[in-house]
XYZ file of C-alpha atoms in Angstrom:
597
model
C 97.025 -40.643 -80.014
C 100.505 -40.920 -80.656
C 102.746 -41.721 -83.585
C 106.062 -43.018 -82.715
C 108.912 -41.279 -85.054
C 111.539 -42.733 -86.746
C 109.640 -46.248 -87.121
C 106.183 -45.731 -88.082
C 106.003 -46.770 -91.405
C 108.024 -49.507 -93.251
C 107.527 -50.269 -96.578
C 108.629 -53.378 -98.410
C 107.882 -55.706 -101.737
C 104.188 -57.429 -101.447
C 103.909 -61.017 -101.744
C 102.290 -60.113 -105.281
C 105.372 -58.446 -105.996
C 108.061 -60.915 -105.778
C 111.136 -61.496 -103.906
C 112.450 -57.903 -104.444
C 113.953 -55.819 -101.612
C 112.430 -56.776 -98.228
C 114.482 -54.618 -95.737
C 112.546 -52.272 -94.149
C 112.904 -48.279 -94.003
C 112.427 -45.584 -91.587
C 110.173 -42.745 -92.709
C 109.512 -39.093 -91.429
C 106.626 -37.167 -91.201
C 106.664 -33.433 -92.206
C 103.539 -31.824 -91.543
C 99.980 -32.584 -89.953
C 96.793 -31.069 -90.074
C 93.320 -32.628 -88.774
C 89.811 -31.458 -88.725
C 90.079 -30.523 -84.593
C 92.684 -30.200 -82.265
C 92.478 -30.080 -78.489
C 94.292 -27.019 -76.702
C 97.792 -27.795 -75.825
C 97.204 -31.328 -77.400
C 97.333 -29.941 -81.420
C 97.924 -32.730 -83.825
C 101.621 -32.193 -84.539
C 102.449 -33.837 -81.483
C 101.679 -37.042 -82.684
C 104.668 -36.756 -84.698
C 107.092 -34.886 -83.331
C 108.998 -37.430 -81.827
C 108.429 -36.242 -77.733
C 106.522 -38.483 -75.499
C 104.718 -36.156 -73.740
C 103.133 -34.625 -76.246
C 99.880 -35.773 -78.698
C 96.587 -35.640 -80.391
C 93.940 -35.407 -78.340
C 90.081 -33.857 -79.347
C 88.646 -33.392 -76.451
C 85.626 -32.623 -75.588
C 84.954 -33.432 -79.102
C 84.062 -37.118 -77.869
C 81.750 -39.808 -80.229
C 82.393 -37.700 -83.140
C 84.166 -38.312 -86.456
C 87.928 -36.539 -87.169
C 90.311 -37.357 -89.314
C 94.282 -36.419 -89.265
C 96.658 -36.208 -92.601
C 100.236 -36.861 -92.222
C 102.463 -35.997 -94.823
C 105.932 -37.742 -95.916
C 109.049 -36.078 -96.146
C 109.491 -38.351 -99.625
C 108.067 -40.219 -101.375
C 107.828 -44.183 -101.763
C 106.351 -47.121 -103.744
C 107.565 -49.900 -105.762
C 106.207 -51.137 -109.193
C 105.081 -54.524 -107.009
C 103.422 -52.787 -104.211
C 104.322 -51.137 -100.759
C 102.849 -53.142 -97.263
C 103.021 -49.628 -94.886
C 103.180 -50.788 -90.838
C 102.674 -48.165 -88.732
C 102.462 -48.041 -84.805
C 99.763 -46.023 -82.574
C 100.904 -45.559 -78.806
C 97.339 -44.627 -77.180
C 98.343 -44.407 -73.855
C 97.568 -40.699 -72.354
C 94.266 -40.710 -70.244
C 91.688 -43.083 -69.342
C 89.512 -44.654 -72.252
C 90.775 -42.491 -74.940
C 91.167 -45.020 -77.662
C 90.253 -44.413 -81.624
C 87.032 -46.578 -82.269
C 86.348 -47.455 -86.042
C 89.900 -46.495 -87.158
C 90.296 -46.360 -91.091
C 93.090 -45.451 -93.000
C 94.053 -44.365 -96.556
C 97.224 -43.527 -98.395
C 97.973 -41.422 -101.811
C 101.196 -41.792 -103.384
C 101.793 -39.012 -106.333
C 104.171 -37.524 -108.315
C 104.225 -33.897 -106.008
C 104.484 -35.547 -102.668
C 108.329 -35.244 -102.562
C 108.512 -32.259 -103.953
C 105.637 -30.597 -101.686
C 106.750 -31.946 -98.650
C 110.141 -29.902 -99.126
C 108.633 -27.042 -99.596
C 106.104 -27.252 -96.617
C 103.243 -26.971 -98.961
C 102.297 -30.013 -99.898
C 100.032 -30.380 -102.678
C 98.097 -33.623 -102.104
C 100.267 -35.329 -99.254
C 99.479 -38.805 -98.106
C 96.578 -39.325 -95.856
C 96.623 -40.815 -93.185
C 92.799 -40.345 -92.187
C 89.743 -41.753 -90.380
C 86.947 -41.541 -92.868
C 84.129 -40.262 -90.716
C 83.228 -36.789 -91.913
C 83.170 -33.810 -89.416
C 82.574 -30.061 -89.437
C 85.328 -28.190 -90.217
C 87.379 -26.948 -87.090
C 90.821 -26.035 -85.797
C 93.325 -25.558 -88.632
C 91.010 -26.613 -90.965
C 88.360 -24.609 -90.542
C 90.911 -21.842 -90.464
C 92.370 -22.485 -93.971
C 88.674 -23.049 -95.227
C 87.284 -19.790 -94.349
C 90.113 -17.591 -95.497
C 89.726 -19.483 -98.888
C 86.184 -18.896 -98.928
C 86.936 -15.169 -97.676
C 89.396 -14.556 -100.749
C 87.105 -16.218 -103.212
C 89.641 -19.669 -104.019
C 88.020 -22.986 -103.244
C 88.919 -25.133 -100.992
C 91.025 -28.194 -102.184
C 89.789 -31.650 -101.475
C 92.018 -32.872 -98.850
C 90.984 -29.798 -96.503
C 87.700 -31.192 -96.821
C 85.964 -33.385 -94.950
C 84.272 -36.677 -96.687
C 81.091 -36.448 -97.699
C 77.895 -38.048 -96.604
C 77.758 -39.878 -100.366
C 81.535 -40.333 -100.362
C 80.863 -42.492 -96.771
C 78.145 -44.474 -97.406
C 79.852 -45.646 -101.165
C 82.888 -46.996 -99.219
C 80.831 -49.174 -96.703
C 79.690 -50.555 -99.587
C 81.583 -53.490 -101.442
C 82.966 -52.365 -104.654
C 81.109 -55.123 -107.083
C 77.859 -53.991 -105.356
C 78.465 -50.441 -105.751
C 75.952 -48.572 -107.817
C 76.649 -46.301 -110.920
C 76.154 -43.576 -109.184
C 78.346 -44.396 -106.010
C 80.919 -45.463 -108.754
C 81.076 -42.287 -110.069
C 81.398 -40.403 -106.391
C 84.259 -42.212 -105.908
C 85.707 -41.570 -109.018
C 84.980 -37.841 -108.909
C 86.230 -37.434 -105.580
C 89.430 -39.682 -106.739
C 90.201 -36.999 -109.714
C 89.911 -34.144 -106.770
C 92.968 -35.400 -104.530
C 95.133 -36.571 -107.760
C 97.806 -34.467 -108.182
C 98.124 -34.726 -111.780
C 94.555 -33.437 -112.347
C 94.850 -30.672 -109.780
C 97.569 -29.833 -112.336
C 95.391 -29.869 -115.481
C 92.120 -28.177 -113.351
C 94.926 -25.515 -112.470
C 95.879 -24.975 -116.299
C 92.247 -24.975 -117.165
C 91.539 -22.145 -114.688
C 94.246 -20.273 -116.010
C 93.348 -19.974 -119.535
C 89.452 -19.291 -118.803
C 90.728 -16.589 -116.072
C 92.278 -15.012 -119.583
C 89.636 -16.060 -121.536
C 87.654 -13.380 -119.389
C 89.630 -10.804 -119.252
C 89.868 -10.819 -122.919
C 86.483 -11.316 -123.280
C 84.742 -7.799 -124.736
C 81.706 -6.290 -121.993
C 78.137 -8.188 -122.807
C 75.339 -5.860 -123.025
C 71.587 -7.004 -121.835
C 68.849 -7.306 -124.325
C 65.455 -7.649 -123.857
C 63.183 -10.688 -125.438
C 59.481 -10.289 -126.174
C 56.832 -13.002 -124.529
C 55.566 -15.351 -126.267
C 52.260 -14.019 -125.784
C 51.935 -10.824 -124.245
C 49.746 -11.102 -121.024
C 46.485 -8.727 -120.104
C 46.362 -5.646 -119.304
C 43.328 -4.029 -117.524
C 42.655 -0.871 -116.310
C 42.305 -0.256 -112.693
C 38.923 0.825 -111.464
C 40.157 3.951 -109.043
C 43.755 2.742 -109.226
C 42.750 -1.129 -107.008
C 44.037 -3.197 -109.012
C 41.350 -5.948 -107.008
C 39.028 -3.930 -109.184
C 40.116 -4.826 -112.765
C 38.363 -2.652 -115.396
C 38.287 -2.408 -119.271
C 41.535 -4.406 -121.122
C 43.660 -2.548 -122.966
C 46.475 -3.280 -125.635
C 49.443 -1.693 -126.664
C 49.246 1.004 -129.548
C 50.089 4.242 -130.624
C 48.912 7.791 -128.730
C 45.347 8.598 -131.227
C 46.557 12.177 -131.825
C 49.411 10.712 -133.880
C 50.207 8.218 -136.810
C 49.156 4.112 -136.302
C 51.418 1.549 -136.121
C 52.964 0.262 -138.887
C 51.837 -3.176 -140.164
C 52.863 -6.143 -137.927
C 53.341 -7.375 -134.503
C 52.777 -5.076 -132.170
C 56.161 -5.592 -130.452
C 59.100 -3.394 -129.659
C 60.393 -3.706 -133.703
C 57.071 -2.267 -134.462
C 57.774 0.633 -131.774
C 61.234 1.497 -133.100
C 59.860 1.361 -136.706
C 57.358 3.823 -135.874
C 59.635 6.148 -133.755
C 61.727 6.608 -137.262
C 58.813 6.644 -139.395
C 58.870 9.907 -141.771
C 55.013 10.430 -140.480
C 56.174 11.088 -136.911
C 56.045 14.433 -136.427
C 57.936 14.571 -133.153
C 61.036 12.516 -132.644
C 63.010 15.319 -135.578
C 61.483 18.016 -134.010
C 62.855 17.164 -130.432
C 66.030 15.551 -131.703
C 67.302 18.760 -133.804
C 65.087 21.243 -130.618
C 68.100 19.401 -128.581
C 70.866 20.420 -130.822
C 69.524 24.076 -131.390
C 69.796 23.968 -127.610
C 73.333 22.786 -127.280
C 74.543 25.624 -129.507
C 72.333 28.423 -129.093
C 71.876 27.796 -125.261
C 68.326 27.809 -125.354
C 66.075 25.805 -127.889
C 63.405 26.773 -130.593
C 61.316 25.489 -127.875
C 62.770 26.595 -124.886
C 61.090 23.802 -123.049
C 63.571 21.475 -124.792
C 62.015 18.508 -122.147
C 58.602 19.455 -122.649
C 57.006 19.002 -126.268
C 53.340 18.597 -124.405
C 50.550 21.036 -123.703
C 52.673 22.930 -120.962
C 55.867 23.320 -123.085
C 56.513 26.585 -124.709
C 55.456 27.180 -128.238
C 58.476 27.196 -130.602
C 59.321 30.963 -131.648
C 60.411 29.635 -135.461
C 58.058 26.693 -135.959
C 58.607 26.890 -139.849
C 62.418 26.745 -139.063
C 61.661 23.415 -136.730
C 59.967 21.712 -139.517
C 61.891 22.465 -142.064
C 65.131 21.250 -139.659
C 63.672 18.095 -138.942
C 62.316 17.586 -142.196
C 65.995 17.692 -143.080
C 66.913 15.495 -140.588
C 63.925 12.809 -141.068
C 64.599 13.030 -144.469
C 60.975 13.374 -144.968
C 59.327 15.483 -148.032
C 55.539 15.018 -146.804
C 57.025 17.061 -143.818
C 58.711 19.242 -145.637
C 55.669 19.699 -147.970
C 53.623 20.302 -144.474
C 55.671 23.182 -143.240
C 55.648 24.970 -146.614
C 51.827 25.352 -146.755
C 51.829 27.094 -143.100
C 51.001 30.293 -142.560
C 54.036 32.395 -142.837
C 55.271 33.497 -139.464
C 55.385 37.189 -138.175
C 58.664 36.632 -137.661
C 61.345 36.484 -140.356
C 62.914 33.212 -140.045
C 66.596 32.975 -139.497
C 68.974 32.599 -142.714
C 70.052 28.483 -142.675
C 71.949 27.306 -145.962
C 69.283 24.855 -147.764
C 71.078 21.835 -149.307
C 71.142 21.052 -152.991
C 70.731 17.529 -153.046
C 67.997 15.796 -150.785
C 69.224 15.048 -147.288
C 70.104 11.381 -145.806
C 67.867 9.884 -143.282
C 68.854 10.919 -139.990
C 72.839 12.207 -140.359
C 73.638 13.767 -137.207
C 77.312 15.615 -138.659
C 75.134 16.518 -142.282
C 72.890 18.530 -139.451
C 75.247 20.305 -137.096
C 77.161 21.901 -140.320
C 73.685 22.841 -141.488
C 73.145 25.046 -137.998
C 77.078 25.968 -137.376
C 77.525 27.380 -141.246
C 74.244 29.689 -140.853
C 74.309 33.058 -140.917
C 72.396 32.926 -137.558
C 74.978 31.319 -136.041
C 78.028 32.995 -137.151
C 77.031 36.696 -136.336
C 78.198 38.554 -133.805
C 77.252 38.139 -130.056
C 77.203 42.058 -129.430
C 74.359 43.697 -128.149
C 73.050 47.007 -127.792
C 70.811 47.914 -124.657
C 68.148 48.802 -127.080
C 67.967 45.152 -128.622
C 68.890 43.931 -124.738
C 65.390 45.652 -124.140
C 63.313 43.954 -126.516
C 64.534 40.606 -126.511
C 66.823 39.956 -123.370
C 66.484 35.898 -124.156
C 67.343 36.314 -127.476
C 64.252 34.312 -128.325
C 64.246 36.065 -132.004
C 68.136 35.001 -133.046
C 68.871 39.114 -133.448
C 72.323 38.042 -132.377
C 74.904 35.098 -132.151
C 74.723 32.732 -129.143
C 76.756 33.370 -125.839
C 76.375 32.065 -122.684
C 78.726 29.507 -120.429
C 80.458 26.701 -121.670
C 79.040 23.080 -119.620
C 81.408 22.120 -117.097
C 83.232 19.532 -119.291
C 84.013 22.051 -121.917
C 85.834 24.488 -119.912
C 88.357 21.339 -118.379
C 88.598 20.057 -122.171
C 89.118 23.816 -122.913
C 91.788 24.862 -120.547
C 93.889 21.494 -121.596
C 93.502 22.072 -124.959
C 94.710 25.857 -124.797
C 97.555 24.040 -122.662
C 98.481 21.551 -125.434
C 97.854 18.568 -122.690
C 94.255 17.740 -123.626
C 94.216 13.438 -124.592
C 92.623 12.563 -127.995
C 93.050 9.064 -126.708
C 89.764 6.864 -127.211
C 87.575 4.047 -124.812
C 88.813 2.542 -122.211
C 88.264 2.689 -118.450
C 87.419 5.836 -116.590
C 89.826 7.856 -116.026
C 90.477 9.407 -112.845
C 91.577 13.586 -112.182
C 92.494 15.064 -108.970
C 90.168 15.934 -106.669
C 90.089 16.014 -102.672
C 92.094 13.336 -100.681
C 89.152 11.045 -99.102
C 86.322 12.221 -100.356
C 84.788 9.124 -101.607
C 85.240 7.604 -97.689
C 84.047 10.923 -96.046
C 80.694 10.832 -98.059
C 79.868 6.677 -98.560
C 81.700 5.681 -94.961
C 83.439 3.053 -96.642
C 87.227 3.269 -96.936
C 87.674 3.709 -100.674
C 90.796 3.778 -102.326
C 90.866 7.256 -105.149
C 94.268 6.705 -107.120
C 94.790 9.818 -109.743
C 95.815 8.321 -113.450
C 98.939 8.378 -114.454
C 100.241 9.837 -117.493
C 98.027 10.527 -120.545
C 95.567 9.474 -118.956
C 94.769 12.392 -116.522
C 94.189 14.439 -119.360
C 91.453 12.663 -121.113
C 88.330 14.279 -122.227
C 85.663 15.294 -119.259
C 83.297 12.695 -121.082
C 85.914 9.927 -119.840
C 86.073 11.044 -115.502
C 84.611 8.331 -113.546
C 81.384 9.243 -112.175
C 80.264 8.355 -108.888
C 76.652 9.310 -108.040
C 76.861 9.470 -104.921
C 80.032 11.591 -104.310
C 80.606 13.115 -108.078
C 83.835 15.150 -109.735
C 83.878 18.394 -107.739
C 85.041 20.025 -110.137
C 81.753 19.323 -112.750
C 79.453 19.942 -109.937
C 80.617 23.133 -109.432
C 79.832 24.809 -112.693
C 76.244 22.704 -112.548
C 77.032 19.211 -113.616
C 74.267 17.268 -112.699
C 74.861 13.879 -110.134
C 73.068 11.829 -112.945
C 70.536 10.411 -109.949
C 67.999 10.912 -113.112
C 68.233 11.647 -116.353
C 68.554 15.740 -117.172
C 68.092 17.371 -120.777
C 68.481 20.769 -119.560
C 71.502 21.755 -117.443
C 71.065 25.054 -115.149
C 73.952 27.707 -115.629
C 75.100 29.879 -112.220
C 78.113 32.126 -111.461
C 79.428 31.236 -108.498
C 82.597 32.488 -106.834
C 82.904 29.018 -106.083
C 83.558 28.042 -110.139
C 86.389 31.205 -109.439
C 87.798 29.427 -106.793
C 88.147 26.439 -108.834
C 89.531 27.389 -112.139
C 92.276 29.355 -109.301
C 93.075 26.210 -107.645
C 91.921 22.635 -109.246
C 95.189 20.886 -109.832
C 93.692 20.486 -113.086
C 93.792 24.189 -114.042
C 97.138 24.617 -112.049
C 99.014 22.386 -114.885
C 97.022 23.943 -117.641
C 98.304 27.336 -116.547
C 101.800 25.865 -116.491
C 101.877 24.133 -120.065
C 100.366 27.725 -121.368
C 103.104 29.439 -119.980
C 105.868 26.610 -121.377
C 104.035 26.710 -124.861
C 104.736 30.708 -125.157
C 107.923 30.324 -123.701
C 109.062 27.369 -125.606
C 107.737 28.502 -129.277
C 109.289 32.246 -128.893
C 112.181 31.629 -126.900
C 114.152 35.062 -127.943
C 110.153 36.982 -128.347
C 109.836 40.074 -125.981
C 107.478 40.167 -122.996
C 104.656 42.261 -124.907
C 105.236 39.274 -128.017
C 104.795 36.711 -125.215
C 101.849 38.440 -123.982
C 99.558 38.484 -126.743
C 100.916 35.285 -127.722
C 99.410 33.811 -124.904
C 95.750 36.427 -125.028
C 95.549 35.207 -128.455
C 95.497 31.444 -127.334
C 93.074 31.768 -124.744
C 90.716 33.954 -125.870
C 91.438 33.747 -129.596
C 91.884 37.564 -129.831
C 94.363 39.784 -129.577
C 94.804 41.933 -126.262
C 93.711 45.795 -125.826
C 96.047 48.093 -125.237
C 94.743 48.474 -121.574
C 94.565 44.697 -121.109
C 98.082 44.554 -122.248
C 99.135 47.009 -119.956
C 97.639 45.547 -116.814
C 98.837 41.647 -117.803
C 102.167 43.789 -118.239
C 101.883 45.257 -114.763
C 100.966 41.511 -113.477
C 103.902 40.147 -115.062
C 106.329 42.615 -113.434
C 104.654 42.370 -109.848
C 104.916 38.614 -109.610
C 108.660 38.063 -110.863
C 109.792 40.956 -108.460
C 107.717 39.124 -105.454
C 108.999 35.334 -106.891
C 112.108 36.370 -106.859
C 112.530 37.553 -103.196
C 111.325 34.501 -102.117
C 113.196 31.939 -104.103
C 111.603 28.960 -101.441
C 108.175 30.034 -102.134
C 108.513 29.560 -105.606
C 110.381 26.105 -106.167
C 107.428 24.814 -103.625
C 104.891 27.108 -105.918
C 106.719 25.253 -109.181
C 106.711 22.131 -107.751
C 108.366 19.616 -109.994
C 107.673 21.164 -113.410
C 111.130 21.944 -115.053
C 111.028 25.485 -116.588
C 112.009 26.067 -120.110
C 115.353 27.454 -121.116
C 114.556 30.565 -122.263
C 112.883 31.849 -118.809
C 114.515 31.851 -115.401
C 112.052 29.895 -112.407
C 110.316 33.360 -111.279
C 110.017 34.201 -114.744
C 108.393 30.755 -115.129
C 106.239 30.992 -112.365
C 105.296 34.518 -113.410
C 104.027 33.196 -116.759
C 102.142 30.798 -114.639
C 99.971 33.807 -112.675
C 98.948 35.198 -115.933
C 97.848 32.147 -117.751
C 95.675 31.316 -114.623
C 94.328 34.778 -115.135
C 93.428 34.630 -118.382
C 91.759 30.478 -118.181
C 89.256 32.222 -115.287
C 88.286 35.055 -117.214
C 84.576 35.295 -118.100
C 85.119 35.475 -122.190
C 87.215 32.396 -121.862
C 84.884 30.191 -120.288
C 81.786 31.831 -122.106
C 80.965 30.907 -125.877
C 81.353 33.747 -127.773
């Protein structure tokens, strides 16, 4: 099929519309699509003006297609427009359109799409048989679907509903087919694409402003039965059973016994476990190792708690419960002394996690000194009896937080998205096999708290795994501590530690620019380690100092590429800088700075 150029369609006045201008007017075509094209016969050659060229859809025979042409501008008068138009079917043998229909859509953006190419609902000129989509069409409708945007109405083909409504007359259309045609109508007009396009806009903001949902779960109306499995079948249903409270402890309270009822008992001053565990957790975290050292464990093969009177009367405090109180005062006395905690004047809050922790970190257990002597290191080696303060090594986020802290770079910025540090280039594709993109934060936010790095499971922060950060596959309440030259290693050469070294060294530099090097020195001791330096350590960071500006500065290449970008401070020439740099690494990897004293 052919349509001949420059005279296809001529519009003039209808009779409805009066006299009015009857000369006709030549009209272009722009662009054409259609729902299959032939090879070599694609369905811009019906309009391009050259004889030899046209639509053809073979071997697509006896099925429905359609075509849409669109206008180069618009047309229409307030009477009416008659459009004649002229096929030329005269390539092959018996290739003539059967059942021809044809449709037009004037609109507002016809003129103005056609200029641009893209035109947003152009007029149709279309058999209305549907088909699948193919050719172009089925091109433009898959890479829609593949970027997630729908497909707009004229790039699809008419319904099955849409079909069998226009056979039918219009007065003995149904409701239903009514409304089709209507709905379908609204899809190709240009002025509601407009408004649909507005409305999507403003809920695609909507969203994004919307705050994160979180799921809760609703009770049955009535719970269903539970039986117990004879020998685990469940073919073999045994005795029912409801839910309840273990025997060994308190009932229920009064009520449903729903999930309420559970949380109402869990906080219940008769439960005897849930302060116990709670504040057993928190001894843990600052002590390094719990009343009950099996701080997962409260059960028959968990470790006995070497204060018990000291665990009651803590989560007594924290309950806020006096029966429990009461209960750990008549106990036997233990054999062993238990450690000094300041007792409040006034009776404690129900459950105030901050009223706690000053209760433990103001103790005289805590505070004292973490010194041992070997004949103490004898006796108790786990420090199970509190003889001395706590010290072992810091969790993995704590020494990161640490080091930027010391460095004056750590974030006190709140929420938000992860944040992402540095870590190996690829290592996310290398260990899921899927190309995934790792871009390092800018700004600020590279130096957020450890509590904020993105976590991936399956391929977590390096740098937490290596001091014993666990890959949170399931849930962990005790961390295991190692020594690794590995964790070495890292604090040496993690990007991360790499800046905190240089900030230390710009902080000393910058806040005693005229001090001497032995000032400088125990400046920066003092920061890390929040002591001041021994005459021998002083005198070997002295000897370090010397060595690496005399080696920086015969190698002036090796140290702008050591420096990198960072801009050294006034006061200190770029060896000098970089010097400052080796001994502030050397002090973040030492063993008291990473280990609570």
């Amino acid at each position: 099929m052919r349509l001949v150029p420059r005279l296809p369609l001529t519009p003039n006045p209808s009779p409805q519309g009066g006299e009015g201008d009857k000369r006709e007017r030549t009209l272009k075509f722009t662009t054409a699509t259609a729902s299959f094209s032939q090879k070599n016969y694609d369905v811009a050659g019906a309009i391009d003006g050259d004889p030899k060229t046209a639509w053809a859809i073979n071997p697509h025979f006896h099925k429905p297609h359609w075509a849409e042409f669109t206008l180069a501008e618009s047309l229409g008068f307030e009477g009416g427009t008659v459009l004649k138009f002229r096929l030329v079917q005269n390539l092959g043998a018996a290739r003539l359109i059967g059942r021809l229909r044809l449709s037009a859509l004037v609109g507002a953006d016809v003129s103005q799409a056609a200029k641009s190419q893209k035109p947003k609902q152009p007029l149709i000129l279309a058999n209305s048989a549907p088909v699948q989509g193919e050719g172009t069409k089925k091109k433009r409708a898959a890479k829609a679907a593949t970027s997630g945007k729908s497909v707009p109405a004229a790039d699809k083909p008419l319904s099955a509903e849409i079909l069998a409504a226009l056979k039918v007359e219009p007065a003995q259309r149904t409701p239903q087919q009514t409304a089709t045609l209507l709905d379908h109508r609204l899809e190709l007009d240009p002025q509601a694409r407009r408004l649909r396009d507005e409305r999507d806009v403003a809920e695609q903001r909507l969203r994004e402003i919307r705050p994160d949902t979180t799921l809760v779960m609703q009770e049955m109306p009535a719970p269903r039965d539970t039986t117990i499995f004879q020998r685990g079948d469940f073919r073999t249903p045994g005795d029912p059973v409801t839910a309840t409270s273990p025997a060994i402890l308190h009932a229920l309270p009064d009520g449903p016994t729903n999930r309420l009822t559970l949380a109402r008992w869990l906080v219940s001053t008769e439960n005897p476990l849930v302060g116990r565990v709670t504040v057993n957790r928190w001894w843990a975290e600052l002590f390094g190792r719990g009343l009950v050292s099996t701080v997962e464990d409260f059960g028959i093969k968990g470790e006995p708690a070497t204060h018990p009177e000291l665990l009651d009367w803590l989560a007594a405090e924290f309950v806020g419960s006096a029966e429990l109180g009461a209960r750990s005062a008549k106990r036997e006395e233990s054999r062993t002394p238990a450690p000094s905690v300041p007792r409040p004047a006034s009776p404690a809050p129900r459950f105030e996690m901050k009223r706690m922790l000053r209760h433990i970190t103001t103790s005289a257990t805590y505070r004292q000194s973490s010194r041992v002597t070997p004949e103490l290191l004898a006796k108790d080696d786990q420090n199970r009896l509190l003889a001395r303060g706590p010290r072992f090594r810091l969790d993995a986020e704590t020494i990161r937080d640490q080091a930027l802290a010391v460095a004056g770079l750590l974030s006190d910025k709140q929420f938000g998205a992860p944040v992402r540090p540095y870590q190996p280039g690829g290592l996310w594709t290398k260990v899921g096999g899927t190309p995934l993109e790792y871009n390092v934060s800018p700004g600020e936010d590279r130096y957020r708290r450890g509590v904020y790095v993105v976590w991936k499971r399956a391929s977590p922060y390096p740098s937490f795994v290596n001091f014993d950060a666990t890959a949170r596959l399931a849930c962990t309440v005790k961390r295991s501590r190692s020594n690794t030259p590995l964790q070495a290693l890292t604090l040496l050469n993690d990007p991360v530690y790499v800046e905190a070294a240089f900030g230390v060294a710009r902080q000393v530099l910058d806040e005693a620019p005229s001090a001497s090097t032995e000032e400088r020195l125990h400046t920066m001791f003092e920061r890390c380690l929040s002591r001041l330096p021994t005459n021998h350590e002083a005198t070997v960071l002295r000897k370090l100092f010397d060595d690496q500006v005399a080696s920086l500065r015969q190698d002036e290449q090796r140290t702008r590429q050591f420096v990198g970008e960072m801009v050294p401070p006034k006061s200190a020439s770029l060896a000098e800088f970089a010097a400052w740099q080796a001994v502030a690494t050397v002090l973040l990897n030492l063993d008291e700075t990473i280990t609570k004293p």
